[in-house]
Amino acid sequence: MESFFICGGNKLEGELDIQTSKNAVLPILAGSILCEEDIIIHKFPKYEDTLTMLKILEDLGAKTYIYEEDVKIECGSIQKSEIPVNLASKIRSSIFSLGAILSRFKKAKVPYPGGCAIGARPIDLHIKGLKQLGAKIVDKHGFLYCDGSNMKSSVVNIDFPSVGATENIILASVFLKGRTKIINCAKEPEIVDLANFLNSLGAKIYGAGDSIIEIEGVEKLHGGEYTPITDRIITGTYVLATLMCGGDVTLNKVNSDHIASLMHNLKNNCCKITVKGDKLRVIANKRPKAISKIETQPYPGFPTDLQPQIMAMLSIARGTSVVVENLFESRFKHIGELKKLGADILVNDKTAIIKGKNMLYGANVICQDLRGGAGLVLAGLVAKGYTTVDDIFHIDRGYYHMEKDLQCLGANIERITKA
Ligand code: UD1
């Protein structure tokens, strides 16, 4: 079992390139199923989840080649329309491939997806959306058996702006003759990036980033090369780490618009954040201040994927803060672990009240999920003494060697193997 061993207390100083976004790359990889020619993804991030998605493509018949920074996918040899349980159970994003497989083969058999255990995470919105396009979907013994032979362009209403459902419905619509209109879409930057990727291959997708997306069906996509956006959640994680530890950190390759809600919440909060082009500099040298209330919301609201990390920050802030988690019902699992480090947090349903402590103290904590794990690392970086963060395979799903990034900024953190 791998763990992080952290000796807290170091300031963070230096410069770091932000990696490519996991949540952008996953649907882009699913999108490559639509293509019969080769695709090259530049700056391919080797997170556990993106590697699993590549394995799904290989299992479908694609040939994939990982180079130092890029990945090449030969999509012409994809012939299967079924995803095996062992791969689908690892990542929730396996469900994105449903829309793409249906689009290419007019049929699909996919198992219920896995992913972080942060709540019920149903897929009803995906299924309802695909049904509105005419797909027939039967749910039997943990599999979805789908027939897309009568799919037609249509108007699709999504009841809640789900990121995954929006992406799935886009992927299912690319080849449908006529114009598909998707209403109440999620607006996340990763959706814009998926549309940009598909459009670069010849798709006609309009309005991504707004709540209505329209898709003019095309006959086929050609191959191409694409560089996805960088990861706004990793960016936010390191901004918060700097605020907590103090120091002077410059993050490169950042689109600061993508973290506008975080920057808004950190305005006047004992740190100076400046943006010059794609460089974001954080200078912090005082204990952070509490934030009266933060609620997670779909983009452009405060991201649920940064909730545990900001909670770690608030647990050492001056004053009392309130955090409301509106997206996922089980996304407070890090709180029990933060308390082991001395945090004072009270939970009532989806609300957490955090009384900032002057000091946290090193302890042995356990990751329960990806972003919660990142929050625990941040807390360990400021805690007095030694912190061990166990089960870091959760963190590896979405941060590539997080310890190396943090070491490069001066943190005292090591990856260790426990018996
Ligand atoms: C994506 C992100 C994840 C992030 C989440 C919310 C990827 C790979 N993952 O996940 O990191 O935390 O957006 O920003 O991009 N819901 C339903 N029925 C459905 C689908 C969703 O009820 O069919 C609910 C979910 O339970 C949740 C809310 O809608 O409460 C938002 O989920 P959604 O936007 O779909 O998240 P994901 O796409 O799974």
XYZ file of N, CA, C and O and ligand atoms in Angstrom, residues 21-24 26-27 49 92-93 95-96 114 118-128 158 160-167 186 188 190 232-233 297-299 302-306 325-329 331 370-371 397, ligand 1:
255
model
N -6.014 18.573 -17.915
C -7.189 18.250 -17.098
C -7.674 16.813 -17.295
O -7.975 16.400 -18.412
N -7.795 16.098 -16.192
C -8.341 14.732 -16.234
C -9.765 14.754 -16.793
O -10.105 13.968 -17.677
N -10.558 15.678 -16.266
C -11.975 15.660 -16.647
C -12.208 16.166 -18.067
O -13.292 15.993 -18.615
N -11.189 16.803 -18.663
C -11.290 17.147 -20.089
C -10.861 15.946 -20.931
O -11.501 15.620 -21.935
N -10.871 12.698 -20.283
C -11.711 11.488 -20.271
C -12.796 11.512 -21.357
O -12.890 10.574 -22.150
N -13.623 12.565 -21.449
C -14.616 12.558 -22.531
C -13.987 12.689 -23.914
O -14.527 12.182 -24.898
N -6.891 7.350 -13.934
C -8.185 7.327 -14.640
C -8.027 7.447 -16.154
O -8.747 6.804 -16.912
N -16.072 6.151 -13.436
C -17.427 6.550 -13.795
C -17.483 6.997 -15.253
O -18.491 6.825 -15.945
N -16.384 7.563 -15.731
C -16.375 8.110 -17.094
C -16.563 7.035 -18.155
O -16.767 7.364 -19.320
N -19.013 5.535 -18.607
C -20.377 5.730 -19.111
C -20.405 6.709 -20.301
O -21.292 6.646 -21.144
N -19.404 7.632 -20.381
C -19.376 8.572 -21.523
C -19.263 7.828 -22.842
O -19.680 8.311 -23.880
N -18.139 2.813 -12.336
C -17.595 2.991 -10.980
C -17.245 4.448 -10.735
O -17.939 5.339 -11.200
N -18.724 9.007 -3.689
C -19.063 10.293 -3.057
C -20.567 10.509 -3.066
O -21.051 11.613 -2.922
N -21.315 9.435 -3.252
C -22.763 9.562 -3.241
C -23.373 8.558 -4.191
O -22.673 7.724 -4.760
N -24.680 8.669 -4.366
C -25.399 7.672 -5.169
C -24.922 7.682 -6.623
O -24.813 6.646 -7.257
N -24.599 8.842 -7.166
C -24.110 9.008 -8.534
C -24.921 8.191 -9.554
O -24.382 7.322 -10.251
N -26.212 8.486 -9.661
C -27.032 7.748 -10.622
C -26.683 8.138 -12.061
O -25.940 9.096 -12.282
N -27.210 7.373 -13.024
C -26.968 7.706 -14.429
C -28.298 7.915 -15.168
O -28.357 7.826 -16.384
N -29.340 8.195 -14.377
C -30.670 8.360 -14.978
C -30.711 9.483 -16.024
O -31.397 9.371 -17.042
N -29.958 10.570 -15.785
C -30.001 11.701 -16.723
C -29.346 11.328 -18.054
O -29.778 11.773 -19.121
N -28.309 10.489 -17.983
C -27.660 10.008 -19.214
C -28.678 9.195 -20.017
O -28.867 9.397 -21.222
N -29.331 8.273 -19.306
C -30.255 7.348 -19.984
C -31.449 8.106 -20.558
O -31.835 7.905 -21.713
N -31.987 9.030 -19.748
C -33.152 9.799 -20.194
C -32.800 10.610 -21.442
O -33.580 10.681 -22.394
N -32.274 18.225 -20.302
C -31.614 17.551 -19.167
C -32.184 18.193 -17.891
O -32.142 19.414 -17.743
N -31.174 18.285 -14.831
C -30.171 18.964 -14.002
C -28.908 19.048 -14.861
O -28.606 18.094 -15.580
N -28.171 20.183 -14.806
C -27.003 20.316 -15.709
C -25.842 19.391 -15.334
O -24.806 19.833 -14.828
N -26.045 18.114 -15.564
C -25.002 17.110 -15.276
C -23.893 17.198 -16.323
O -24.165 17.238 -17.533
N -22.662 17.211 -15.831
C -21.498 17.291 -16.729
C -21.463 16.052 -17.629
O -21.431 16.134 -18.857
N -21.494 14.884 -17.000
C -21.370 13.633 -17.749
C -22.520 13.438 -18.725
O -22.303 13.011 -19.864
N -23.756 13.746 -18.288
C -24.907 13.542 -19.182
C -24.792 14.471 -20.385
O -25.046 14.070 -21.528
N -24.380 15.726 -20.149
C -24.219 16.668 -21.265
C -23.197 16.105 -22.260
O -23.441 16.090 -23.476
N -22.073 15.605 -21.741
C -21.021 15.081 -22.628
C -21.504 13.849 -23.393
O -21.266 13.713 -24.596
N -24.743 21.426 -18.810
C -23.693 21.897 -17.902
C -22.769 22.819 -18.703
O -22.652 22.692 -19.924
N -19.422 23.583 -17.792
C -18.022 23.419 -17.371
C -17.048 23.589 -18.541
O -17.360 23.214 -19.682
N -14.666 21.858 -19.346
C -14.344 20.557 -19.959
C -15.341 20.229 -21.077
O -15.019 19.492 -22.008
N -8.101 22.696 -13.849
C -8.470 23.811 -12.964
C -8.528 23.353 -11.502
O -8.327 24.147 -10.586
N -8.788 22.073 -11.291
C -8.877 21.597 -9.896
C -7.473 21.463 -9.295
O -7.242 21.831 -8.143
N -21.613 24.506 -6.362
C -22.651 24.673 -7.397
C -22.064 24.223 -8.729
O -20.847 24.205 -8.900
N -22.922 23.909 -9.700
C -22.385 23.668 -11.048
C -21.632 24.902 -11.538
O -21.904 26.020 -11.084
N -20.691 24.717 -12.473
C -19.910 25.819 -13.045
C -20.856 26.881 -13.620
O -21.848 26.530 -14.227
N -18.915 27.560 -7.285
C -17.728 26.977 -6.639
C -17.719 25.455 -6.862
O -18.703 24.768 -6.573
N -16.601 24.892 -7.362
C -16.602 23.469 -7.726
C -16.587 22.524 -6.531
O -15.796 22.702 -5.597
N -17.435 21.531 -6.612
C -17.438 20.493 -5.567
C -16.070 19.803 -5.486
O -15.658 19.360 -4.425
N -15.349 19.770 -6.613
C -14.041 19.104 -6.621
C -12.970 19.882 -5.856
O -11.845 19.393 -5.698
N -13.288 21.113 -5.428
C -12.337 21.855 -4.571
C -12.858 22.002 -3.139
O -12.220 22.650 -2.311
N -22.319 21.548 0.790
C -22.053 20.680 -0.367
C -23.394 20.330 -1.028
O -24.177 19.558 -0.489
N -23.634 20.928 -2.183
C -24.924 20.741 -2.844
C -24.918 19.652 -3.909
O -25.972 19.244 -4.374
N -23.726 19.218 -4.345
C -23.677 18.318 -5.501
C -23.726 16.839 -5.114
O -24.468 16.067 -5.711
N -22.903 16.469 -4.155
C -22.799 15.045 -3.810
C -23.057 14.840 -2.328
O -22.430 15.492 -1.488
N -23.941 13.892 -2.005
C -24.363 13.723 -0.605
C -23.306 13.087 0.298
O -23.350 13.256 1.501
N -19.950 13.652 0.136
C -18.648 14.243 -0.097
C -18.095 14.955 1.139
O -17.462 16.002 1.044
N -10.790 10.783 -4.167
C -9.744 11.573 -4.835
C -9.563 12.978 -4.254
O -8.481 13.342 -3.787
N -10.613 13.780 -4.317
C -10.445 15.186 -3.898
C -10.322 15.303 -2.388
O -9.612 16.179 -1.878
N -5.537 8.899 -9.050
C -6.555 8.897 -10.123
C -6.597 10.246 -10.844
O -6.969 10.305 -12.024
C -18.168 15.365 -13.169
C -16.700 15.316 -12.807
C -16.525 15.279 -11.292
C -17.261 16.447 -10.644
C -18.708 16.505 -11.127
C -19.442 17.736 -10.637
C -15.754 14.119 -14.680
C -15.077 12.897 -15.148
N -16.127 14.125 -13.385
O -18.755 14.160 -12.660
O -15.131 15.367 -11.002
O -17.259 16.269 -9.240
O -18.759 16.515 -12.563
O -18.786 18.882 -11.031
O -15.907 15.085 -15.405
N -26.741 13.144 -11.385
C -27.933 12.471 -11.396
N -28.196 11.649 -12.458
C -27.315 11.480 -13.484
C -26.092 12.195 -13.476
C -25.829 13.023 -12.404
O -28.744 12.590 -10.485
O -27.619 10.732 -14.423
C -26.430 14.041 -10.240
C -25.215 13.556 -9.463
O -25.572 12.573 -8.519
C -24.738 14.830 -8.829
C -25.051 15.892 -9.894
O -26.029 15.306 -10.744
O -25.491 15.117 -7.688
C -23.857 16.330 -10.707
O -23.260 15.200 -11.294
P -22.520 15.291 -12.711
O -22.436 16.704 -13.126
O -23.171 14.320 -13.623
O -21.094 14.743 -12.329
P -20.203 13.739 -13.143
O -20.333 13.990 -14.596
O -20.384 12.364 -12.629
